[in-house]
Amino acid sequence: MAIIEQRLVGMGLELPEPLKVREGLRMPFAWVRVRGNRAYISGHVACNPDGTLAKPLGKVGGDVSPEQGYASARLVALAHLASLKRAVGDLDRVTAWLRVFAMVNVAPGFNETPLVTNGYSDLILELYGSEAGCHARSSIGMAIPLNAPVNCEAEVEIDG
C-alpha cells in the first residue's frame, strides 16, 4: 500500500466515493485535469464516504459553527484526495501541494474564514509533511453551491 494511503488508514480516514448530485444537476467538467506535471483539482464540497453530501449544511457563523466548518474543510481535503487518486492512480505521485483556494459559506459578520480552512491545510500537512504539503492559500467568504459550508479547489505538482 502507498505511503499516503497507509497514513490515511492509520488516521482512521476513508476516501469518499465521487459526489452524488441530484438528478438533473449537470456537471460538465473534469474533477481533476492533469496537464504535464500539474493536476488542477476542481472545487469540491464535503461528502460522506458513500459520496452523499455531508452535513451540516449552511453558513459558518450561523447554522454551522466554526468547528463544524473546520471538519467540513477536512472532508473537502479527503474528497480532493479521492479524486486525485482516481485521476493519477497513486497519491504518492503528488510531489507538492502548490495552491488551495478555499471558499467558505459565511453568515453576515463572520470573517474568520482562515480558521475554517485550516481543516483542509492541517490534513494535507499531516499527510504530506511540511515540504510537500506546504501550499499557498486563499480563504474567502461567499455563498456556496448546494449550501455547503466549504468549497475548495487546488493545484498540485505530480511526478512524471
Short mmCIF file of N, CA and C in Angstrom, two decimals:
data_model
loop_
_atom_site.label_atom_id
_atom_site.label_comp_id
_atom_site.label_asym_id
_atom_site.label_seq_id
_atom_site.Cartn_x
_atom_site.Cartn_y
_atom_site.Cartn_z
N MET A 1 0.84 -1.18 0.00
CA MET A 1 0.00 0.00 0.00
C MET A 1 0.89 1.25 0.00
N ALA A 2 0.46 2.26 -0.72
CA ALA A 2 1.20 3.51 -0.84
C ALA A 2 1.30 4.22 0.52
N ILE A 3 2.32 5.03 0.66
CA ILE A 3 2.60 5.70 1.94
C ILE A 3 1.44 6.58 2.39
N ILE A 4 0.92 7.43 1.50
CA ILE A 4 -0.16 8.34 1.90
C ILE A 4 -1.40 7.55 2.28
N GLU A 5 -1.70 6.50 1.54
CA GLU A 5 -2.86 5.68 1.88
C GLU A 5 -2.66 4.97 3.21
N GLN A 6 -1.46 4.56 3.52
CA GLN A 6 -1.17 3.95 4.82
C GLN A 6 -1.41 4.97 5.94
N ARG A 7 -0.99 6.20 5.71
CA ARG A 7 -1.20 7.25 6.71
C ARG A 7 -2.70 7.49 6.93
N LEU A 8 -3.46 7.51 5.84
CA LEU A 8 -4.91 7.69 5.96
C LEU A 8 -5.53 6.57 6.79
N VAL A 9 -5.14 5.34 6.51
CA VAL A 9 -5.66 4.19 7.27
C VAL A 9 -5.27 4.32 8.74
N GLY A 10 -4.02 4.69 8.99
CA GLY A 10 -3.54 4.87 10.36
C GLY A 10 -4.30 5.95 11.12
N MET A 11 -4.82 6.93 10.39
CA MET A 11 -5.59 8.02 11.00
C MET A 11 -7.08 7.67 11.07
N GLY A 12 -7.43 6.48 10.58
CA GLY A 12 -8.84 6.08 10.59
C GLY A 12 -9.70 6.82 9.58
N LEU A 13 -9.08 7.32 8.49
CA LEU A 13 -9.79 8.09 7.49
C LEU A 13 -10.03 7.25 6.24
N GLU A 14 -11.13 7.56 5.56
CA GLU A 14 -11.53 6.83 4.36
C GLU A 14 -11.78 7.81 3.22
N LEU A 15 -11.25 7.50 2.04
CA LEU A 15 -11.51 8.34 0.88
C LEU A 15 -12.94 8.10 0.40
N PRO A 16 -13.67 9.17 0.13
CA PRO A 16 -15.06 9.01 -0.28
C PRO A 16 -15.23 8.65 -1.75
N GLU A 17 -16.39 8.13 -2.06
CA GLU A 17 -16.80 7.92 -3.45
C GLU A 17 -17.03 9.30 -4.07
N PRO A 18 -17.13 9.37 -5.42
CA PRO A 18 -17.42 10.66 -6.05
C PRO A 18 -18.75 11.23 -5.55
N LEU A 19 -18.82 12.54 -5.52
CA LEU A 19 -20.02 13.23 -5.06
C LEU A 19 -21.23 12.81 -5.87
N LYS A 20 -22.28 12.42 -5.17
CA LYS A 20 -23.55 12.09 -5.82
C LYS A 20 -24.40 13.37 -5.81
N VAL A 21 -24.79 13.80 -6.99
CA VAL A 21 -25.59 15.03 -7.08
C VAL A 21 -27.02 14.68 -7.49
N ARG A 22 -27.93 15.57 -7.20
CA ARG A 22 -29.33 15.33 -7.51
C ARG A 22 -29.53 15.17 -9.01
N GLU A 23 -30.53 14.44 -9.37
CA GLU A 23 -30.88 14.25 -10.78
C GLU A 23 -31.13 15.60 -11.43
N GLY A 24 -30.59 15.75 -12.62
CA GLY A 24 -30.78 16.99 -13.37
C GLY A 24 -29.69 18.03 -13.14
N LEU A 25 -28.84 17.83 -12.14
CA LEU A 25 -27.73 18.76 -11.91
C LEU A 25 -26.56 18.27 -12.77
N ARG A 26 -26.28 19.00 -13.81
CA ARG A 26 -25.26 18.61 -14.78
C ARG A 26 -23.92 19.22 -14.37
N MET A 27 -22.86 18.42 -14.41
CA MET A 27 -21.52 18.89 -14.05
C MET A 27 -20.57 18.59 -15.21
N PRO A 28 -20.56 19.44 -16.25
CA PRO A 28 -19.78 19.15 -17.46
C PRO A 28 -18.32 19.62 -17.38
N PHE A 29 -17.60 19.10 -16.41
CA PHE A 29 -16.19 19.47 -16.23
C PHE A 29 -15.45 18.30 -15.63
N ALA A 30 -14.14 18.38 -15.66
CA ALA A 30 -13.30 17.35 -15.05
C ALA A 30 -13.09 17.69 -13.58
N TRP A 31 -13.23 16.70 -12.72
CA TRP A 31 -12.95 16.92 -11.30
C TRP A 31 -11.46 17.17 -11.10
N VAL A 32 -10.63 16.51 -11.92
CA VAL A 32 -9.18 16.73 -11.90
C VAL A 32 -8.71 16.80 -13.35
N ARG A 33 -7.95 17.83 -13.67
CA ARG A 33 -7.40 18.00 -15.01
C ARG A 33 -5.89 17.94 -14.89
N VAL A 34 -5.28 16.94 -15.52
CA VAL A 34 -3.83 16.77 -15.47
C VAL A 34 -3.23 17.32 -16.76
N ARG A 35 -2.25 18.20 -16.60
CA ARG A 35 -1.50 18.77 -17.73
C ARG A 35 -0.04 18.77 -17.32
N GLY A 36 0.77 17.98 -18.06
CA GLY A 36 2.18 17.90 -17.72
C GLY A 36 2.36 17.36 -16.32
N ASN A 37 3.09 18.11 -15.50
CA ASN A 37 3.33 17.66 -14.12
C ASN A 37 2.43 18.38 -13.12
N ARG A 38 1.30 18.92 -13.59
CA ARG A 38 0.36 19.60 -12.71
C ARG A 38 -1.01 18.92 -12.76
N ALA A 39 -1.65 18.89 -11.62
CA ALA A 39 -3.03 18.44 -11.56
C ALA A 39 -3.83 19.58 -10.94
N TYR A 40 -4.86 19.99 -11.66
CA TYR A 40 -5.76 21.06 -11.23
C TYR A 40 -7.03 20.40 -10.72
N ILE A 41 -7.36 20.65 -9.46
CA ILE A 41 -8.49 19.98 -8.83
C ILE A 41 -9.64 20.98 -8.72
N SER A 42 -10.76 20.61 -9.34
CA SER A 42 -11.95 21.46 -9.32
C SER A 42 -12.48 21.63 -7.90
N GLY A 43 -13.35 22.60 -7.74
CA GLY A 43 -13.99 22.82 -6.45
C GLY A 43 -14.77 21.61 -6.01
N HIS A 44 -14.54 21.20 -4.78
CA HIS A 44 -15.23 20.07 -4.15
C HIS A 44 -15.87 20.56 -2.86
N VAL A 45 -16.92 19.88 -2.46
CA VAL A 45 -17.54 20.11 -1.17
C VAL A 45 -17.37 18.84 -0.33
N ALA A 46 -17.69 18.94 0.93
CA ALA A 46 -17.56 17.78 1.83
C ALA A 46 -18.59 16.72 1.49
N CYS A 47 -18.14 15.48 1.45
CA CYS A 47 -19.09 14.39 1.24
C CYS A 47 -18.77 13.24 2.19
N ASN A 48 -19.77 12.42 2.40
CA ASN A 48 -19.64 11.22 3.22
C ASN A 48 -18.91 10.15 2.43
N PRO A 49 -18.47 9.08 3.08
CA PRO A 49 -17.77 8.00 2.37
C PRO A 49 -18.55 7.44 1.17
N ASP A 50 -19.89 7.48 1.22
CA ASP A 50 -20.68 6.94 0.10
C ASP A 50 -20.91 7.97 -1.00
N GLY A 51 -20.34 9.15 -0.88
CA GLY A 51 -20.46 10.18 -1.90
C GLY A 51 -21.62 11.14 -1.71
N THR A 52 -22.44 10.93 -0.70
CA THR A 52 -23.53 11.86 -0.44
C THR A 52 -22.99 13.12 0.22
N LEU A 53 -23.72 14.21 0.04
CA LEU A 53 -23.32 15.49 0.60
C LEU A 53 -23.31 15.42 2.13
N ALA A 54 -22.18 15.80 2.72
CA ALA A 54 -22.03 15.73 4.19
C ALA A 54 -22.76 16.89 4.85
N LYS A 55 -23.30 16.63 6.00
CA LYS A 55 -23.97 17.64 6.80
C LYS A 55 -23.07 17.98 7.99
N PRO A 56 -23.21 19.11 8.60
CA PRO A 56 -24.29 20.07 8.44
C PRO A 56 -24.09 20.94 7.20
N LEU A 57 -25.19 21.49 6.71
CA LEU A 57 -25.17 22.44 5.61
C LEU A 57 -25.52 23.81 6.18
N GLY A 58 -25.08 24.84 5.49
CA GLY A 58 -25.43 26.18 5.91
C GLY A 58 -24.23 27.09 6.02
N LYS A 59 -24.48 28.24 6.58
CA LYS A 59 -23.46 29.29 6.68
C LYS A 59 -22.66 29.16 7.98
N VAL A 60 -21.35 29.23 7.84
CA VAL A 60 -20.47 29.20 9.01
C VAL A 60 -20.64 30.52 9.75
N GLY A 61 -20.78 30.41 11.06
CA GLY A 61 -21.05 31.58 11.89
C GLY A 61 -22.54 31.79 12.09
N GLY A 62 -23.34 30.91 11.49
CA GLY A 62 -24.80 30.95 11.66
C GLY A 62 -25.28 29.54 11.93
N ASP A 63 -25.69 28.83 10.87
CA ASP A 63 -26.17 27.44 11.01
C ASP A 63 -25.05 26.47 11.38
N VAL A 64 -23.84 26.80 11.00
CA VAL A 64 -22.68 25.91 11.16
C VAL A 64 -21.64 26.61 12.04
N SER A 65 -21.16 25.92 13.05
CA SER A 65 -20.13 26.51 13.92
C SER A 65 -18.78 26.51 13.19
N PRO A 66 -17.86 27.37 13.62
CA PRO A 66 -16.52 27.34 13.03
C PRO A 66 -15.86 25.96 13.14
N GLU A 67 -16.11 25.26 14.24
CA GLU A 67 -15.54 23.92 14.43
C GLU A 67 -16.13 22.93 13.42
N GLN A 68 -17.43 23.04 13.16
CA GLN A 68 -18.06 22.19 12.14
C GLN A 68 -17.55 22.56 10.76
N GLY A 69 -17.30 23.85 10.53
CA GLY A 69 -16.70 24.29 9.27
C GLY A 69 -15.32 23.71 9.08
N TYR A 70 -14.53 23.69 10.13
CA TYR A 70 -13.19 23.09 10.11
C TYR A 70 -13.30 21.61 9.70
N ALA A 71 -14.23 20.89 10.31
CA ALA A 71 -14.43 19.47 9.99
C ALA A 71 -14.88 19.30 8.55
N SER A 72 -15.71 20.21 8.06
CA SER A 72 -16.15 20.17 6.67
C SER A 72 -14.97 20.38 5.72
N ALA A 73 -14.10 21.34 6.03
CA ALA A 73 -12.93 21.59 5.21
C ALA A 73 -12.02 20.36 5.16
N ARG A 74 -11.93 19.67 6.26
CA ARG A 74 -11.14 18.43 6.31
C ARG A 74 -11.75 17.37 5.38
N LEU A 75 -13.07 17.28 5.36
CA LEU A 75 -13.74 16.34 4.45
C LEU A 75 -13.55 16.76 2.99
N VAL A 76 -13.48 18.05 2.73
CA VAL A 76 -13.20 18.52 1.37
C VAL A 76 -11.80 18.04 0.94
N ALA A 77 -10.84 18.12 1.84
CA ALA A 77 -9.49 17.63 1.53
C ALA A 77 -9.53 16.13 1.19
N LEU A 78 -10.31 15.37 1.94
CA LEU A 78 -10.44 13.94 1.64
C LEU A 78 -11.08 13.72 0.26
N ALA A 79 -12.08 14.54 -0.07
CA ALA A 79 -12.70 14.44 -1.39
C ALA A 79 -11.69 14.75 -2.50
N HIS A 80 -10.86 15.75 -2.28
CA HIS A 80 -9.80 16.07 -3.24
C HIS A 80 -8.85 14.89 -3.40
N LEU A 81 -8.44 14.32 -2.29
CA LEU A 81 -7.52 13.18 -2.35
C LEU A 81 -8.15 12.02 -3.11
N ALA A 82 -9.43 11.78 -2.90
CA ALA A 82 -10.12 10.68 -3.60
C ALA A 82 -10.15 10.94 -5.10
N SER A 83 -10.46 12.17 -5.50
CA SER A 83 -10.48 12.50 -6.93
C SER A 83 -9.08 12.42 -7.53
N LEU A 84 -8.08 12.87 -6.77
CA LEU A 84 -6.69 12.76 -7.25
C LEU A 84 -6.30 11.30 -7.46
N LYS A 85 -6.66 10.46 -6.51
CA LYS A 85 -6.33 9.03 -6.63
C LYS A 85 -6.98 8.44 -7.87
N ARG A 86 -8.23 8.78 -8.13
CA ARG A 86 -8.90 8.27 -9.33
C ARG A 86 -8.22 8.79 -10.60
N ALA A 87 -7.70 10.01 -10.56
CA ALA A 87 -7.10 10.62 -11.75
C ALA A 87 -5.67 10.17 -12.01
N VAL A 88 -4.87 10.05 -10.95
CA VAL A 88 -3.44 9.75 -11.15
C VAL A 88 -3.03 8.38 -10.65
N GLY A 89 -3.94 7.67 -9.98
CA GLY A 89 -3.68 6.29 -9.58
C GLY A 89 -3.01 6.08 -8.24
N ASP A 90 -2.17 7.01 -7.82
CA ASP A 90 -1.40 6.82 -6.59
C ASP A 90 -1.15 8.18 -5.96
N LEU A 91 -1.59 8.36 -4.73
CA LEU A 91 -1.41 9.64 -4.05
C LEU A 91 0.04 9.97 -3.76
N ASP A 92 0.90 8.97 -3.80
CA ASP A 92 2.33 9.22 -3.60
C ASP A 92 2.95 9.94 -4.80
N ARG A 93 2.23 10.01 -5.91
CA ARG A 93 2.72 10.75 -7.09
C ARG A 93 2.70 12.25 -6.84
N VAL A 94 1.95 12.71 -5.85
CA VAL A 94 1.92 14.14 -5.54
C VAL A 94 3.24 14.51 -4.88
N THR A 95 4.00 15.39 -5.56
CA THR A 95 5.29 15.81 -5.03
C THR A 95 5.22 17.15 -4.30
N ALA A 96 4.16 17.93 -4.58
CA ALA A 96 4.00 19.21 -3.90
C ALA A 96 2.55 19.69 -4.02
N TRP A 97 2.03 20.17 -2.91
CA TRP A 97 0.75 20.89 -2.91
C TRP A 97 1.11 22.34 -3.16
N LEU A 98 0.63 22.91 -4.25
CA LEU A 98 1.04 24.25 -4.65
C LEU A 98 0.09 25.34 -4.16
N ARG A 99 -1.21 25.13 -4.37
CA ARG A 99 -2.16 26.18 -4.08
C ARG A 99 -3.51 25.61 -3.69
N VAL A 100 -4.14 26.22 -2.71
CA VAL A 100 -5.50 25.88 -2.30
C VAL A 100 -6.30 27.18 -2.29
N PHE A 101 -7.44 27.15 -2.96
CA PHE A 101 -8.36 28.28 -2.95
C PHE A 101 -9.62 27.83 -2.24
N ALA A 102 -9.85 28.38 -1.07
CA ALA A 102 -10.98 27.95 -0.23
C ALA A 102 -12.05 29.03 -0.21
N MET A 103 -13.27 28.57 -0.36
CA MET A 103 -14.44 29.44 -0.30
C MET A 103 -15.31 28.94 0.84
N VAL A 104 -15.61 29.83 1.76
CA VAL A 104 -16.38 29.47 2.95
C VAL A 104 -17.74 30.18 2.88
N ASN A 105 -18.79 29.41 3.07
CA ASN A 105 -20.15 29.92 3.08
C ASN A 105 -20.36 30.63 4.42
N VAL A 106 -20.36 31.96 4.40
CA VAL A 106 -20.34 32.71 5.67
C VAL A 106 -21.65 33.41 5.96
N ALA A 107 -21.98 33.42 7.24
CA ALA A 107 -23.09 34.23 7.74
C ALA A 107 -22.61 35.68 7.82
N PRO A 108 -23.53 36.65 7.74
CA PRO A 108 -23.13 38.06 7.86
C PRO A 108 -22.31 38.28 9.14
N GLY A 109 -21.20 38.97 8.97
CA GLY A 109 -20.36 39.29 10.11
C GLY A 109 -19.28 38.26 10.42
N PHE A 110 -19.37 37.05 9.85
CA PHE A 110 -18.33 36.05 10.13
C PHE A 110 -17.15 36.32 9.21
N ASN A 111 -15.97 36.56 9.79
CA ASN A 111 -14.80 36.89 8.99
C ASN A 111 -13.56 36.08 9.36
N GLU A 112 -13.75 34.94 9.99
CA GLU A 112 -12.61 34.12 10.39
C GLU A 112 -12.48 32.89 9.50
N THR A 113 -12.59 33.12 8.19
CA THR A 113 -12.51 32.00 7.24
C THR A 113 -11.20 31.22 7.34
N PRO A 114 -10.05 31.86 7.65
CA PRO A 114 -8.83 31.06 7.75
C PRO A 114 -8.91 29.95 8.80
N LEU A 115 -9.62 30.21 9.92
CA LEU A 115 -9.76 29.18 10.95
C LEU A 115 -10.51 27.96 10.42
N VAL A 116 -11.49 28.18 9.56
CA VAL A 116 -12.26 27.10 8.95
C VAL A 116 -11.37 26.34 7.96
N THR A 117 -10.71 27.07 7.09
CA THR A 117 -9.89 26.47 6.04
C THR A 117 -8.69 25.71 6.60
N ASN A 118 -8.30 26.02 7.82
CA ASN A 118 -7.21 25.26 8.44
C ASN A 118 -7.52 23.76 8.50
N GLY A 119 -8.79 23.39 8.52
CA GLY A 119 -9.15 21.97 8.50
C GLY A 119 -8.58 21.28 7.27
N TYR A 120 -8.63 21.94 6.14
CA TYR A 120 -8.06 21.41 4.89
C TYR A 120 -6.53 21.36 5.00
N SER A 121 -5.95 22.51 5.30
CA SER A 121 -4.49 22.62 5.35
C SER A 121 -3.87 21.68 6.37
N ASP A 122 -4.46 21.60 7.55
CA ASP A 122 -3.90 20.74 8.59
C ASP A 122 -3.84 19.28 8.14
N LEU A 123 -4.88 18.81 7.45
CA LEU A 123 -4.88 17.42 7.00
C LEU A 123 -3.81 17.19 5.94
N ILE A 124 -3.69 18.10 4.98
CA ILE A 124 -2.68 17.95 3.92
C ILE A 124 -1.27 17.97 4.53
N LEU A 125 -1.03 18.88 5.45
CA LEU A 125 0.28 18.94 6.10
C LEU A 125 0.56 17.69 6.92
N GLU A 126 -0.45 17.16 7.58
CA GLU A 126 -0.28 15.94 8.37
C GLU A 126 0.06 14.74 7.47
N LEU A 127 -0.57 14.68 6.32
CA LEU A 127 -0.35 13.56 5.40
C LEU A 127 0.96 13.67 4.62
N TYR A 128 1.26 14.86 4.14
CA TYR A 128 2.39 15.04 3.21
C TYR A 128 3.63 15.67 3.84
N GLY A 129 3.51 16.18 5.07
CA GLY A 129 4.65 16.81 5.71
C GLY A 129 4.81 18.25 5.26
N SER A 130 5.72 18.96 5.93
CA SER A 130 5.87 20.40 5.68
C SER A 130 6.51 20.72 4.34
N GLU A 131 7.28 19.82 3.77
CA GLU A 131 7.92 20.11 2.48
C GLU A 131 6.92 19.95 1.33
N ALA A 132 6.38 18.78 1.13
CA ALA A 132 5.44 18.55 0.02
C ALA A 132 4.05 19.10 0.32
N GLY A 133 3.68 19.18 1.59
CA GLY A 133 2.34 19.62 1.95
C GLY A 133 2.16 21.12 2.04
N CYS A 134 3.25 21.87 2.14
CA CYS A 134 3.17 23.32 2.25
C CYS A 134 2.56 23.90 0.98
N HIS A 135 1.58 24.79 1.12
CA HIS A 135 0.90 25.33 -0.05
C HIS A 135 0.55 26.80 0.17
N ALA A 136 0.40 27.52 -0.94
CA ALA A 136 -0.16 28.86 -0.88
C ALA A 136 -1.67 28.70 -0.73
N ARG A 137 -2.33 29.69 -0.12
CA ARG A 137 -3.75 29.50 0.13
C ARG A 137 -4.48 30.84 0.22
N SER A 138 -5.69 30.83 -0.29
CA SER A 138 -6.63 31.93 -0.07
C SER A 138 -7.85 31.34 0.62
N SER A 139 -8.50 32.14 1.45
CA SER A 139 -9.70 31.69 2.14
C SER A 139 -10.67 32.87 2.19
N ILE A 140 -11.71 32.80 1.37
CA ILE A 140 -12.63 33.93 1.29
C ILE A 140 -14.05 33.49 1.64
N GLY A 141 -14.87 34.45 2.01
CA GLY A 141 -16.26 34.18 2.34
C GLY A 141 -17.18 34.52 1.18
N MET A 142 -18.16 33.67 0.95
CA MET A 142 -19.14 33.87 -0.13
C MET A 142 -20.27 32.87 0.02
N ALA A 143 -21.26 32.94 -0.86
CA ALA A 143 -22.31 31.93 -0.92
C ALA A 143 -21.76 30.73 -1.69
N ILE A 144 -22.09 29.52 -1.24
CA ILE A 144 -21.53 28.29 -1.81
C ILE A 144 -22.66 27.45 -2.43
N PRO A 145 -22.40 26.85 -3.60
CA PRO A 145 -23.40 25.96 -4.18
C PRO A 145 -23.77 24.82 -3.22
N LEU A 146 -24.98 24.37 -3.31
CA LEU A 146 -25.54 23.27 -2.51
C LEU A 146 -25.62 23.61 -1.03
N ASN A 147 -25.38 24.87 -0.68
CA ASN A 147 -25.40 25.35 0.70
C ASN A 147 -24.34 24.65 1.57
N ALA A 148 -23.30 24.14 0.92
CA ALA A 148 -22.19 23.51 1.64
C ALA A 148 -21.43 24.57 2.43
N PRO A 149 -20.87 24.21 3.57
CA PRO A 149 -20.11 25.19 4.36
C PRO A 149 -18.79 25.61 3.70
N VAL A 150 -18.17 24.68 2.95
CA VAL A 150 -16.84 24.93 2.39
C VAL A 150 -16.76 24.32 0.99
N ASN A 151 -16.08 25.02 0.10
CA ASN A 151 -15.77 24.52 -1.24
C ASN A 151 -14.33 24.93 -1.52
N CYS A 152 -13.50 23.98 -1.94
CA CYS A 152 -12.09 24.29 -2.21
C CYS A 152 -11.69 23.76 -3.58
N GLU A 153 -10.77 24.46 -4.19
CA GLU A 153 -10.09 23.95 -5.38
C GLU A 153 -8.59 23.97 -5.06
N ALA A 154 -7.81 23.21 -5.82
CA ALA A 154 -6.38 23.12 -5.51
C ALA A 154 -5.57 22.82 -6.75
N GLU A 155 -4.29 23.02 -6.62
CA GLU A 155 -3.34 22.69 -7.68
C GLU A 155 -2.16 21.96 -7.02
N VAL A 156 -1.78 20.83 -7.61
CA VAL A 156 -0.66 20.06 -7.09
C VAL A 156 0.32 19.75 -8.22
N GLU A 157 1.54 19.49 -7.81
CA GLU A 157 2.57 19.01 -8.73
C GLU A 157 2.64 17.48 -8.58
N ILE A 158 2.74 16.79 -9.70
CA ILE A 158 2.87 15.33 -9.65
C ILE A 158 4.13 14.91 -10.38
N ASP A 159 4.62 13.72 -10.05
CA ASP A 159 5.79 13.22 -10.75
C ASP A 159 5.39 12.81 -12.16
N GLY A 160 6.42 12.66 -13.03
CA GLY A 160 6.20 12.34 -14.44
C GLY A 160 5.36 11.15 -14.67
#
